[in-house]
Amino acid sequence: MEESSHPITAARLTARGARTRSRIVASAADLMRVRGVGGTTLDDVVSASNVSKSQLYRHFEDKPALVRAVIELVGERTITVERERLEKVRTFAGLRRWRDALIENNSLHEGRYGCSLGSLANEVSDQDAVARRQLQDLFTAWQELFEGVLRRLQAEGRVPPDADVGRLATGFVAAVQGGYLLAQTARDVAPMASAVDMAIAHLHLLAGGQGEAPR
């Protein structure tokens, strides 16, 4: 019997259905990272995830619904990784280790695909208000991780107590995102390294040059 085309909610998913849904979303995320949202069709996702079109429509009523699920998945992955890295940072040396890991990871593909969240934001923010709010929440969460770093540096006396950590954190997110874009365009992570280094150098200057100088 033909499966219903009506999307089902997460609460109604069986274990098998949950696995199918996860496979669809993961396959869509991989495709959209390489091809972009606009360059990925539902037929592409059906083929890559090895499901039938009726199965896909059972979980997602249309492409925007699938894109929102991809944003949720990519956002969870991105914020989890950044949380694990940034919550360990308490010194300028730790901040540089975070910087090195970020650049090294992006160099694996010569910066080719940029930031997954940034790429999604560029493609869907003007087309889907729900997706835009999802992305805004994720970038806010990322900024808050930087704010945590800056507050710990303040507590250690490495950043002036009157420094505006909110604005500085916004600057770090902007440096990272701008760096991703420049690296993607140049197919070279050097511009990204420069952008992030400038953000760290600015922070070091605020600290009055205390501690080990940035590279």
Tab-separated table of C-alpha atoms in Angstrom:
chain	number	residue	atom	x	y	z
A	1	MET	CA	0.000	0.000	0.000
A	2	GLU	CA	1.301	3.464	-0.862
A	3	GLU	CA	2.677	5.372	2.125
A	4	SER	CA	0.843	8.489	3.196
A	5	SER	CA	2.334	11.704	1.808
A	6	HIS	CA	1.287	13.639	4.923
A	7	PRO	CA	4.358	14.645	6.959
A	8	ILE	CA	4.605	12.993	10.357
A	9	THR	CA	5.801	14.661	13.526
A	10	ALA	CA	8.843	13.572	15.505
A	11	ALA	CA	6.579	12.320	18.303
A	12	ARG	CA	4.899	9.878	15.916
A	13	LEU	CA	8.112	8.453	14.473
A	14	THR	CA	8.934	4.811	14.953
A	15	ALA	CA	12.587	3.877	15.503
A	16	ARG	CA	12.815	2.853	11.863
A	17	GLY	CA	11.121	6.055	10.763
A	18	ALA	CA	13.519	8.114	12.870
A	19	ARG	CA	16.483	6.424	11.214
A	20	THR	CA	15.017	7.090	7.774
A	21	ARG	CA	14.407	10.738	8.621
A	22	SER	CA	17.932	11.129	9.982
A	23	ARG	CA	19.380	9.577	6.836
A	24	ILE	CA	17.406	11.941	4.635
A	25	VAL	CA	18.517	15.009	6.592
A	26	ALA	CA	22.172	13.915	6.740
A	27	SER	CA	22.225	13.215	3.000
A	28	ALA	CA	20.591	16.563	2.257
A	29	ALA	CA	23.112	18.354	4.498
A	30	ASP	CA	26.041	16.737	2.679
A	31	LEU	CA	24.623	17.634	-0.720
A	32	MET	CA	23.779	21.210	0.245
A	33	ARG	CA	27.252	21.757	1.675
A	34	VAL	CA	28.804	20.910	-1.690
A	35	ARG	CA	26.128	22.041	-4.149
A	36	GLY	CA	24.292	24.673	-2.130
A	37	VAL	CA	20.589	24.734	-1.329
A	38	GLY	CA	19.651	25.979	-4.780
A	39	GLY	CA	21.755	23.333	-6.489
A	40	THR	CA	20.223	20.462	-4.522
A	41	THR	CA	16.903	19.014	-5.648
A	42	LEU	CA	14.604	16.681	-3.760
A	43	ASP	CA	15.342	14.054	-6.394
A	44	ASP	CA	19.036	14.404	-5.518
A	45	VAL	CA	18.213	13.809	-1.859
A	46	VAL	CA	16.033	10.792	-2.669
A	47	SER	CA	18.873	9.239	-4.616
A	48	ALA	CA	21.588	10.028	-2.082
A	49	SER	CA	19.603	8.793	0.919
A	50	ASN	CA	18.312	5.685	-0.870
A	51	VAL	CA	14.666	6.322	-0.032
A	52	SER	CA	11.558	6.592	-2.137
A	53	LYS	CA	10.004	9.937	-2.907
A	54	SER	CA	6.938	8.938	-0.905
A	55	GLN	CA	9.176	8.289	2.097
A	56	LEU	CA	10.725	11.723	1.772
A	57	TYR	CA	7.330	13.406	1.563
A	58	ARG	CA	6.141	11.397	4.520
A	59	HIS	CA	8.694	13.253	6.627
A	60	PHE	CA	8.901	16.610	4.820
A	61	GLU	CA	6.067	18.360	3.070
A	62	ASP	CA	8.372	20.403	0.836
A	63	LYS	CA	11.944	21.523	0.310
A	64	PRO	CA	11.807	24.424	2.815
A	65	ALA	CA	10.798	21.958	5.544
A	66	LEU	CA	13.786	19.792	4.673
A	67	VAL	CA	16.110	22.809	4.621
A	68	ARG	CA	14.961	23.751	8.134
A	69	ALA	CA	15.813	20.257	9.319
A	70	VAL	CA	19.237	20.577	7.676
A	71	ILE	CA	19.807	23.881	9.478
A	72	GLU	CA	18.936	22.207	12.774
A	73	LEU	CA	21.395	19.376	12.118
A	74	VAL	CA	24.217	21.568	10.815
A	75	GLY	CA	23.667	24.050	13.626
A	76	GLU	CA	23.850	21.361	16.284
A	77	ARG	CA	27.076	20.002	14.790
A	78	THR	CA	28.682	23.422	14.450
A	79	ILE	CA	27.779	24.730	17.894
A	80	THR	CA	28.747	21.458	19.565
A	81	VAL	CA	32.222	21.568	18.020
A	82	GLU	CA	32.709	25.249	18.807
A	83	ARG	CA	31.468	24.770	22.374
A	84	GLU	CA	33.959	21.966	22.960
A	85	ARG	CA	36.782	24.156	21.663
A	86	LEU	CA	35.863	27.554	23.057
A	87	GLU	CA	34.840	26.482	26.553
A	88	LYS	CA	38.458	25.403	27.125
A	89	VAL	CA	39.875	28.834	26.243
A	90	ARG	CA	41.114	30.881	29.198
A	91	THR	CA	44.319	32.426	27.832
A	92	PHE	CA	45.595	34.008	24.637
A	93	ALA	CA	47.542	30.811	24.004
A	94	GLY	CA	44.269	28.878	24.232
A	95	LEU	CA	42.624	31.327	21.849
A	96	ARG	CA	45.404	30.737	19.347
A	97	ARG	CA	44.965	26.972	19.679
A	98	TRP	CA	41.294	27.459	18.841
A	99	ARG	CA	42.349	29.593	15.869
A	100	ASP	CA	44.803	26.939	14.656
A	101	ALA	CA	42.166	24.178	14.836
A	102	LEU	CA	39.645	26.325	12.955
A	103	ILE	CA	42.087	27.154	10.155
A	104	GLU	CA	43.417	23.614	9.921
A	105	ASN	CA	39.921	22.172	9.612
A	106	ASN	CA	38.992	24.610	6.836
A	107	SER	CA	42.263	23.923	5.013
A	108	LEU	CA	41.268	20.278	4.452
A	109	HIS	CA	39.254	21.386	1.407
A	110	GLU	CA	41.283	24.543	0.699
A	111	GLY	CA	38.417	26.590	2.115
A	112	ARG	CA	36.252	25.432	-0.763
A	113	TYR	CA	32.885	25.109	0.993
A	114	GLY	CA	33.015	27.941	3.518
A	115	CYS	CA	31.044	27.853	6.747
A	116	SER	CA	28.033	25.559	6.598
A	117	LEU	CA	25.907	27.961	8.634
A	118	GLY	CA	27.097	31.006	6.730
A	119	SER	CA	26.372	29.369	3.382
A	120	LEU	CA	22.871	28.403	4.492
A	121	ALA	CA	22.231	31.906	5.787
A	122	ASN	CA	23.328	33.425	2.491
A	123	GLU	CA	20.932	31.238	0.520
A	124	VAL	CA	17.779	31.092	2.618
A	125	SER	CA	17.583	34.162	4.878
A	126	ASP	CA	15.692	36.251	2.315
A	127	GLN	CA	13.370	33.407	1.325
A	128	ASP	CA	12.274	31.699	4.541
A	129	ALA	CA	11.584	33.690	7.716
A	130	VAL	CA	11.502	30.546	9.853
A	131	ALA	CA	14.902	29.430	8.581
A	132	ARG	CA	16.290	32.923	9.090
A	133	ARG	CA	15.218	32.886	12.738
A	134	GLN	CA	16.792	29.457	13.188
A	135	LEU	CA	20.055	30.753	11.811
A	136	GLN	CA	19.886	33.934	13.868
A	137	ASP	CA	19.512	31.843	17.030
A	138	LEU	CA	22.505	29.712	16.047
A	139	PHE	CA	24.747	32.695	15.353
A	140	THR	CA	23.624	34.176	18.677
A	141	ALA	CA	24.633	30.935	20.401
A	142	TRP	CA	28.028	31.101	18.682
A	143	GLN	CA	28.478	34.714	19.750
A	144	GLU	CA	27.630	33.776	23.344
A	145	LEU	CA	30.427	31.207	23.289
A	146	PHE	CA	32.860	33.980	22.360
A	147	GLU	CA	31.401	36.157	25.109
A	148	GLY	CA	32.168	33.347	27.544
A	149	VAL	CA	35.787	33.288	26.389
A	150	LEU	CA	36.103	37.045	26.801
A	151	ARG	CA	34.578	37.006	30.288
A	152	ARG	CA	37.030	34.323	31.354
A	153	LEU	CA	39.873	36.432	29.972
A	154	GLN	CA	38.488	39.383	31.920
A	155	ALA	CA	38.390	37.304	35.092
A	156	GLU	CA	42.046	36.432	34.529
A	157	GLY	CA	42.916	40.114	34.065
A	158	ARG	CA	43.819	39.588	30.413
A	159	VAL	CA	41.027	41.818	29.041
A	160	PRO	CA	40.105	45.208	30.567
A	161	PRO	CA	37.082	44.998	32.901
A	162	ASP	CA	35.304	47.782	30.991
A	163	ALA	CA	35.652	46.072	27.594
A	164	ASP	CA	32.346	45.533	25.790
A	165	VAL	CA	32.426	41.753	25.462
A	166	GLY	CA	29.203	41.719	23.414
A	167	ARG	CA	30.685	43.907	20.685
A	168	LEU	CA	34.005	42.078	20.777
A	169	ALA	CA	32.222	38.736	20.443
A	170	THR	CA	30.273	40.057	17.460
A	171	GLY	CA	33.590	41.075	15.937
A	172	PHE	CA	34.974	37.571	16.354
A	173	VAL	CA	31.946	35.996	14.674
A	174	ALA	CA	32.232	38.529	11.838
A	175	ALA	CA	35.955	37.809	11.446
A	176	VAL	CA	35.315	34.075	11.279
A	177	GLN	CA	32.460	34.390	8.789
A	178	GLY	CA	34.285	36.917	6.635
A	179	GLY	CA	37.350	34.701	6.741
A	180	TYR	CA	35.350	31.694	5.585
A	181	LEU	CA	33.988	33.703	2.654
A	182	LEU	CA	37.401	35.004	1.607
A	183	ALA	CA	38.924	31.530	1.859
A	184	GLN	CA	36.081	30.074	-0.205
A	185	THR	CA	36.604	32.674	-2.931
A	186	ALA	CA	40.401	32.367	-2.965
A	187	ARG	CA	40.473	28.571	-2.457
A	188	ASP	CA	43.104	29.398	0.150
A	189	VAL	CA	42.792	29.658	3.948
A	190	ALA	CA	45.426	32.412	4.210
A	191	PRO	CA	42.840	35.262	4.069
A	192	MET	CA	40.814	33.530	6.784
A	193	ALA	CA	43.899	33.207	8.966
A	194	SER	CA	44.570	36.925	8.508
A	195	ALA	CA	41.008	37.894	9.444
A	196	VAL	CA	41.016	35.839	12.648
A	197	ASP	CA	44.559	36.973	13.530
A	198	MET	CA	43.443	40.596	13.264
A	199	ALA	CA	40.622	39.946	15.736
A	200	ILE	CA	43.029	38.323	18.185
A	201	ALA	CA	45.580	41.123	17.694
A	202	HIS	CA	42.907	43.726	18.486
A	203	LEU	CA	42.039	41.882	21.680
A	204	HIS	CA	45.718	41.708	22.595
A	205	LEU	CA	46.057	45.468	22.135
A	206	LEU	CA	43.084	46.047	24.429
A	207	ALA	CA	44.893	43.958	27.004
A	208	GLY	CA	47.830	46.370	26.793
A	209	GLY	CA	50.078	43.793	25.196
A	210	GLN	CA	49.955	41.540	28.250
A	211	GLY	CA	50.819	37.911	27.740
A	212	GLU	CA	52.302	36.235	24.719
A	213	ALA	CA	51.935	38.324	21.566
A	214	PRO	CA	49.756	36.955	18.760
A	215	ARG	CA	51.497	35.467	15.744
